[in-house]
Amino acid sequence: MATYSSALASDLTSPGYLYSFAPENEPGDDEENPVSDGLGSAEHEELPYKVELWNTAKNGVEQVLAVTANASIGYAAYYAATREHPDRYVTLRHKNNFVSRWNGPAN
């Protein structure tokens, strides 16, 4: 069974980043995993929905948890992030507008 490698995108502010989620080679495989660097312009479309985890002071984004073109997937990732980090400030953005915010408990 193949294992899957992952990439963590902490800075997606400038377009042009390319991340590939591909299976690693199993023992005995002769070919490497192909990663295409020459993608067409259609595959570089903007991903407008972002789920962001903010620092504890709530003055900056600590980590971008998800980026997607689909609103439903963005909201699902946002909902999962609020359950995974119930005490943190989590936001769902569409481009530069906030769609939803989770402030966490007020202690």
JSON list of C-alpha atoms in Angstrom, two decimals:
[
{"chain": "A", "resi": 1, "resn": "MET", "atom": "CA", "xyz": [0.00, 0.00, 0.00]},
{"chain": "A", "resi": 2, "resn": "ALA", "atom": "CA", "xyz": [1.32, 3.42, -0.90]},
{"chain": "A", "resi": 3, "resn": "THR", "atom": "CA", "xyz": [1.80, 6.09, 1.72]},
{"chain": "A", "resi": 4, "resn": "TYR", "atom": "CA", "xyz": [0.96, 9.66, 0.92]},
{"chain": "A", "resi": 5, "resn": "SER", "atom": "CA", "xyz": [3.25, 12.59, 1.42]},
{"chain": "A", "resi": 6, "resn": "SER", "atom": "CA", "xyz": [1.88, 15.97, 2.33]},
{"chain": "A", "resi": 7, "resn": "ALA", "atom": "CA", "xyz": [2.95, 19.58, 2.03]},
{"chain": "A", "resi": 8, "resn": "LEU", "atom": "CA", "xyz": [2.26, 22.37, 4.49]},
{"chain": "A", "resi": 9, "resn": "ALA", "atom": "CA", "xyz": [1.56, 25.75, 2.97]},
{"chain": "A", "resi": 10, "resn": "SER", "atom": "CA", "xyz": [2.29, 28.43, 5.52]},
{"chain": "A", "resi": 11, "resn": "ASP", "atom": "CA", "xyz": [2.63, 31.33, 3.09]},
{"chain": "A", "resi": 12, "resn": "LEU", "atom": "CA", "xyz": [0.22, 31.39, 0.16]},
{"chain": "A", "resi": 13, "resn": "THR", "atom": "CA", "xyz": [0.16, 35.14, -0.31]},
{"chain": "A", "resi": 14, "resn": "SER", "atom": "CA", "xyz": [1.75, 35.12, -3.74]},
{"chain": "A", "resi": 15, "resn": "PRO", "atom": "CA", "xyz": [0.31, 33.05, -6.59]},
{"chain": "A", "resi": 16, "resn": "GLY", "atom": "CA", "xyz": [2.41, 30.48, -8.34]},
{"chain": "A", "resi": 17, "resn": "TYR", "atom": "CA", "xyz": [3.01, 27.99, -5.54]},
{"chain": "A", "resi": 18, "resn": "LEU", "atom": "CA", "xyz": [2.63, 24.41, -6.73]},
{"chain": "A", "resi": 19, "resn": "TYR", "atom": "CA", "xyz": [2.08, 21.59, -4.27]},
{"chain": "A", "resi": 20, "resn": "SER", "atom": "CA", "xyz": [1.80, 17.97, -5.27]},
{"chain": "A", "resi": 21, "resn": "PHE", "atom": "CA", "xyz": [0.11, 15.35, -3.12]},
{"chain": "A", "resi": 22, "resn": "ALA", "atom": "CA", "xyz": [1.32, 12.10, -4.68]},
{"chain": "A", "resi": 23, "resn": "PRO", "atom": "CA", "xyz": [1.94, 8.57, -3.40]},
{"chain": "A", "resi": 24, "resn": "GLU", "atom": "CA", "xyz": [5.49, 7.69, -2.49]},
{"chain": "A", "resi": 25, "resn": "ASN", "atom": "CA", "xyz": [7.19, 4.87, -4.36]},
{"chain": "A", "resi": 26, "resn": "GLU", "atom": "CA", "xyz": [6.84, 1.43, -2.88]},
{"chain": "A", "resi": 27, "resn": "PRO", "atom": "CA", "xyz": [9.82, -0.89, -2.66]},
{"chain": "A", "resi": 28, "resn": "GLY", "atom": "CA", "xyz": [10.35, -2.45, -6.07]},
{"chain": "A", "resi": 29, "resn": "ASP", "atom": "CA", "xyz": [8.86, 0.43, -8.06]},
{"chain": "A", "resi": 30, "resn": "ASP", "atom": "CA", "xyz": [11.14, 1.41, -10.92]},
{"chain": "A", "resi": 31, "resn": "GLU", "atom": "CA", "xyz": [9.59, 4.72, -11.92]},
{"chain": "A", "resi": 32, "resn": "GLU", "atom": "CA", "xyz": [9.52, 7.93, -9.94]},
{"chain": "A", "resi": 33, "resn": "ASN", "atom": "CA", "xyz": [6.40, 9.93, -9.19]},
{"chain": "A", "resi": 34, "resn": "PRO", "atom": "CA", "xyz": [5.92, 12.45, -11.97]},
{"chain": "A", "resi": 35, "resn": "VAL", "atom": "CA", "xyz": [5.39, 16.05, -10.90]},
{"chain": "A", "resi": 36, "resn": "SER", "atom": "CA", "xyz": [4.47, 18.42, -13.70]},
{"chain": "A", "resi": 37, "resn": "ASP", "atom": "CA", "xyz": [6.14, 21.82, -13.47]},
{"chain": "A", "resi": 38, "resn": "GLY", "atom": "CA", "xyz": [4.82, 23.01, -16.83]},
{"chain": "A", "resi": 39, "resn": "LEU", "atom": "CA", "xyz": [1.12, 23.33, -16.01]},
{"chain": "A", "resi": 40, "resn": "GLY", "atom": "CA", "xyz": [-1.11, 25.32, -18.32]},
{"chain": "A", "resi": 41, "resn": "SER", "atom": "CA", "xyz": [-2.67, 28.60, -17.28]},
{"chain": "A", "resi": 42, "resn": "ALA", "atom": "CA", "xyz": [-6.04, 26.89, -16.72]},
{"chain": "A", "resi": 43, "resn": "GLU", "atom": "CA", "xyz": [-4.55, 24.91, -13.84]},
{"chain": "A", "resi": 44, "resn": "HIS", "atom": "CA", "xyz": [-3.21, 28.04, -12.10]},
{"chain": "A", "resi": 45, "resn": "GLU", "atom": "CA", "xyz": [-6.65, 29.41, -11.28]},
{"chain": "A", "resi": 46, "resn": "GLU", "atom": "CA", "xyz": [-7.09, 31.36, -8.08]},
{"chain": "A", "resi": 47, "resn": "LEU", "atom": "CA", "xyz": [-8.26, 29.51, -4.97]},
{"chain": "A", "resi": 48, "resn": "PRO", "atom": "CA", "xyz": [-10.38, 32.16, -3.24]},
{"chain": "A", "resi": 49, "resn": "TYR", "atom": "CA", "xyz": [-11.47, 30.34, -0.04]},
{"chain": "A", "resi": 50, "resn": "LYS", "atom": "CA", "xyz": [-8.97, 30.14, 2.85]},
{"chain": "A", "resi": 51, "resn": "VAL", "atom": "CA", "xyz": [-9.27, 28.72, 6.35]},
{"chain": "A", "resi": 52, "resn": "GLU", "atom": "CA", "xyz": [-6.86, 30.51, 8.67]},
{"chain": "A", "resi": 53, "resn": "LEU", "atom": "CA", "xyz": [-5.67, 29.78, 12.19]},
{"chain": "A", "resi": 54, "resn": "TRP", "atom": "CA", "xyz": [-4.68, 32.98, 13.99]},
{"chain": "A", "resi": 55, "resn": "ASN", "atom": "CA", "xyz": [-2.08, 33.41, 16.73]},
{"chain": "A", "resi": 56, "resn": "THR", "atom": "CA", "xyz": [-3.21, 33.65, 20.35]},
{"chain": "A", "resi": 57, "resn": "ALA", "atom": "CA", "xyz": [-3.03, 37.47, 20.32]},
{"chain": "A", "resi": 58, "resn": "LYS", "atom": "CA", "xyz": [-5.39, 37.49, 17.28]},
{"chain": "A", "resi": 59, "resn": "ASN", "atom": "CA", "xyz": [-3.18, 39.97, 15.44]},
{"chain": "A", "resi": 60, "resn": "GLY", "atom": "CA", "xyz": [-1.90, 37.73, 12.62]},
{"chain": "A", "resi": 61, "resn": "VAL", "atom": "CA", "xyz": [-2.44, 34.48, 10.78]},
{"chain": "A", "resi": 62, "resn": "GLU", "atom": "CA", "xyz": [-0.29, 31.70, 12.22]},
{"chain": "A", "resi": 63, "resn": "GLN", "atom": "CA", "xyz": [-1.18, 29.03, 9.67]},
{"chain": "A", "resi": 64, "resn": "VAL", "atom": "CA", "xyz": [-3.34, 28.60, 6.57]},
{"chain": "A", "resi": 65, "resn": "LEU", "atom": "CA", "xyz": [-5.15, 25.31, 7.15]},
{"chain": "A", "resi": 66, "resn": "ALA", "atom": "CA", "xyz": [-7.00, 24.98, 3.84]},
{"chain": "A", "resi": 67, "resn": "VAL", "atom": "CA", "xyz": [-7.25, 26.66, 0.45]},
{"chain": "A", "resi": 68, "resn": "THR", "atom": "CA", "xyz": [-9.97, 25.75, -2.04]},
{"chain": "A", "resi": 69, "resn": "ALA", "atom": "CA", "xyz": [-12.02, 26.98, -4.98]},
{"chain": "A", "resi": 70, "resn": "ASN", "atom": "CA", "xyz": [-15.24, 25.46, -3.61]},
{"chain": "A", "resi": 71, "resn": "ALA", "atom": "CA", "xyz": [-17.31, 27.20, -0.92]},
{"chain": "A", "resi": 72, "resn": "SER", "atom": "CA", "xyz": [-18.73, 23.95, 0.46]},
{"chain": "A", "resi": 73, "resn": "ILE", "atom": "CA", "xyz": [-15.29, 22.41, 0.87]},
{"chain": "A", "resi": 74, "resn": "GLY", "atom": "CA", "xyz": [-14.04, 25.64, 2.43]},
{"chain": "A", "resi": 75, "resn": "TYR", "atom": "CA", "xyz": [-16.85, 25.64, 4.97]},
{"chain": "A", "resi": 76, "resn": "ALA", "atom": "CA", "xyz": [-16.29, 21.95, 5.75]},
{"chain": "A", "resi": 77, "resn": "ALA", "atom": "CA", "xyz": [-12.60, 22.66, 6.40]},
{"chain": "A", "resi": 78, "resn": "TYR", "atom": "CA", "xyz": [-13.54, 25.67, 8.52]},
{"chain": "A", "resi": 79, "resn": "TYR", "atom": "CA", "xyz": [-16.00, 23.62, 10.57]},
{"chain": "A", "resi": 80, "resn": "ALA", "atom": "CA", "xyz": [-13.37, 20.90, 11.10]},
{"chain": "A", "resi": 81, "resn": "ALA", "atom": "CA", "xyz": [-10.82, 23.53, 12.15]},
{"chain": "A", "resi": 82, "resn": "THR", "atom": "CA", "xyz": [-13.20, 24.98, 14.76]},
{"chain": "A", "resi": 83, "resn": "ARG", "atom": "CA", "xyz": [-13.58, 21.48, 16.23]},
{"chain": "A", "resi": 84, "resn": "GLU", "atom": "CA", "xyz": [-9.85, 20.77, 16.08]},
{"chain": "A", "resi": 85, "resn": "HIS", "atom": "CA", "xyz": [-8.89, 24.15, 17.62]},
{"chain": "A", "resi": 86, "resn": "PRO", "atom": "CA", "xyz": [-11.88, 25.15, 19.81]},
{"chain": "A", "resi": 87, "resn": "ASP", "atom": "CA", "xyz": [-9.85, 27.64, 21.85]},
{"chain": "A", "resi": 88, "resn": "ARG", "atom": "CA", "xyz": [-8.32, 29.49, 18.88]},
{"chain": "A", "resi": 89, "resn": "TYR", "atom": "CA", "xyz": [-9.45, 32.20, 16.48]},
{"chain": "A", "resi": 90, "resn": "VAL", "atom": "CA", "xyz": [-10.29, 30.57, 13.12]},
{"chain": "A", "resi": 91, "resn": "THR", "atom": "CA", "xyz": [-11.55, 32.38, 10.03]},
{"chain": "A", "resi": 92, "resn": "LEU", "atom": "CA", "xyz": [-12.99, 31.44, 6.66]},
{"chain": "A", "resi": 93, "resn": "ARG", "atom": "CA", "xyz": [-12.24, 34.02, 3.98]},
{"chain": "A", "resi": 94, "resn": "HIS", "atom": "CA", "xyz": [-13.41, 34.49, 0.42]},
{"chain": "A", "resi": 95, "resn": "LYS", "atom": "CA", "xyz": [-10.67, 36.57, -1.19]},
{"chain": "A", "resi": 96, "resn": "ASN", "atom": "CA", "xyz": [-10.32, 39.48, 1.29]},
{"chain": "A", "resi": 97, "resn": "ASN", "atom": "CA", "xyz": [-13.75, 39.19, 2.91]},
{"chain": "A", "resi": 98, "resn": "PHE", "atom": "CA", "xyz": [-14.53, 37.24, 6.07]},
{"chain": "A", "resi": 99, "resn": "VAL", "atom": "CA", "xyz": [-17.28, 34.68, 5.51]},
{"chain": "A", "resi": 100, "resn": "SER", "atom": "CA", "xyz": [-17.23, 33.23, 9.03]},
{"chain": "A", "resi": 101, "resn": "ARG", "atom": "CA", "xyz": [-15.24, 33.62, 12.26]},
{"chain": "A", "resi": 102, "resn": "TRP", "atom": "CA", "xyz": [-14.77, 31.40, 15.28]},
{"chain": "A", "resi": 103, "resn": "ASN", "atom": "CA", "xyz": [-13.54, 33.38, 18.28]},
{"chain": "A", "resi": 104, "resn": "GLY", "atom": "CA", "xyz": [-13.22, 30.50, 20.70]},
{"chain": "A", "resi": 105, "resn": "PRO", "atom": "CA", "xyz": [-14.39, 30.70, 24.31]},
{"chain": "A", "resi": 106, "resn": "ALA", "atom": "CA", "xyz": [-14.05, 33.97, 26.18]},
{"chain": "A", "resi": 107, "resn": "ASN", "atom": "CA", "xyz": [-12.18, 32.98, 29.34]}
]
